[in-house]
XYZ file of C-alpha atoms in Angstrom:
76
model
C 1.523 -57.182 54.685
C 3.966 -59.645 55.880
C 4.880 -59.815 59.585
C 8.492 -59.932 60.673
C 8.146 -63.164 62.327
C 6.953 -64.481 59.061
C 9.901 -63.319 57.342
C 12.204 -64.820 59.911
C 10.464 -68.026 59.761
C 10.825 -68.003 55.941
C 14.454 -67.260 56.061
C 15.302 -69.819 58.591
C 13.469 -72.269 56.311
C 15.141 -71.079 53.227
C 18.491 -71.179 55.184
C 18.837 -67.416 54.446
C 21.030 -66.594 57.378
C 21.676 -63.130 56.317
C 17.893 -62.253 56.190
C 17.341 -64.144 59.401
C 19.918 -62.602 61.383
C 18.965 -59.153 59.869
C 15.345 -59.525 60.839
C 15.712 -60.939 64.143
C 18.272 -58.267 65.442
C 15.435 -55.709 65.181
C 13.314 -57.778 67.706
C 13.389 -56.633 71.313
C 10.113 -58.094 72.814
C 10.579 -61.414 74.635
C 14.413 -61.286 74.426
C 16.912 -60.665 77.213
C 19.633 -58.191 76.510
C 22.114 -60.980 76.253
C 20.229 -62.832 73.549
C 19.771 -59.630 71.664
C 23.501 -59.000 71.915
C 24.145 -62.593 70.562
C 21.718 -62.319 67.579
C 23.113 -58.703 66.823
C 26.700 -59.714 66.922
C 26.095 -62.686 64.723
C 24.618 -60.411 62.158
C 27.578 -58.030 62.526
C 29.959 -60.693 62.201
C 28.455 -61.961 58.974
C 28.835 -58.551 57.221
C 31.959 -57.420 58.891
C 34.019 -60.631 59.878
C 37.438 -58.993 59.700
C 36.537 -56.409 61.975
C 35.267 -58.646 64.585
C 38.135 -60.991 64.208
C 40.444 -57.996 64.995
C 38.477 -57.597 68.183
C 39.160 -61.258 69.180
C 35.715 -62.801 68.184
C 35.422 -65.969 66.066
C 32.901 -64.827 63.375
C 31.784 -68.249 62.545
C 30.997 -69.142 66.166
C 29.098 -65.756 66.519
C 26.986 -66.419 63.644
C 26.171 -70.019 64.673
C 25.441 -68.846 68.180
C 23.019 -66.102 66.704
C 21.218 -68.638 64.658
C 21.139 -71.197 67.367
C 19.686 -68.407 69.628
C 16.913 -67.645 67.103
C 16.076 -71.329 66.846
C 15.746 -71.793 70.552
C 13.762 -68.578 71.213
C 11.406 -68.938 68.081
C 11.280 -72.883 68.164
C 12.506 -73.116 64.596
């Protein structure tokens, strides 16, 4: 059975941002509330960019912030 962290590492290595953000948004241990929010918002902006744009967010920036947070926390 493949661990979630292995799925995340493979997705980041393959530049599969959707899988990486979807997997990481379900992680809670070792994350601050703010970090979890950034990752979750990145995933949501990826799948619902128009909605988040209407709320005043820049979806591309949110996605980039989410990926950068993953890279920082998990040293990827």
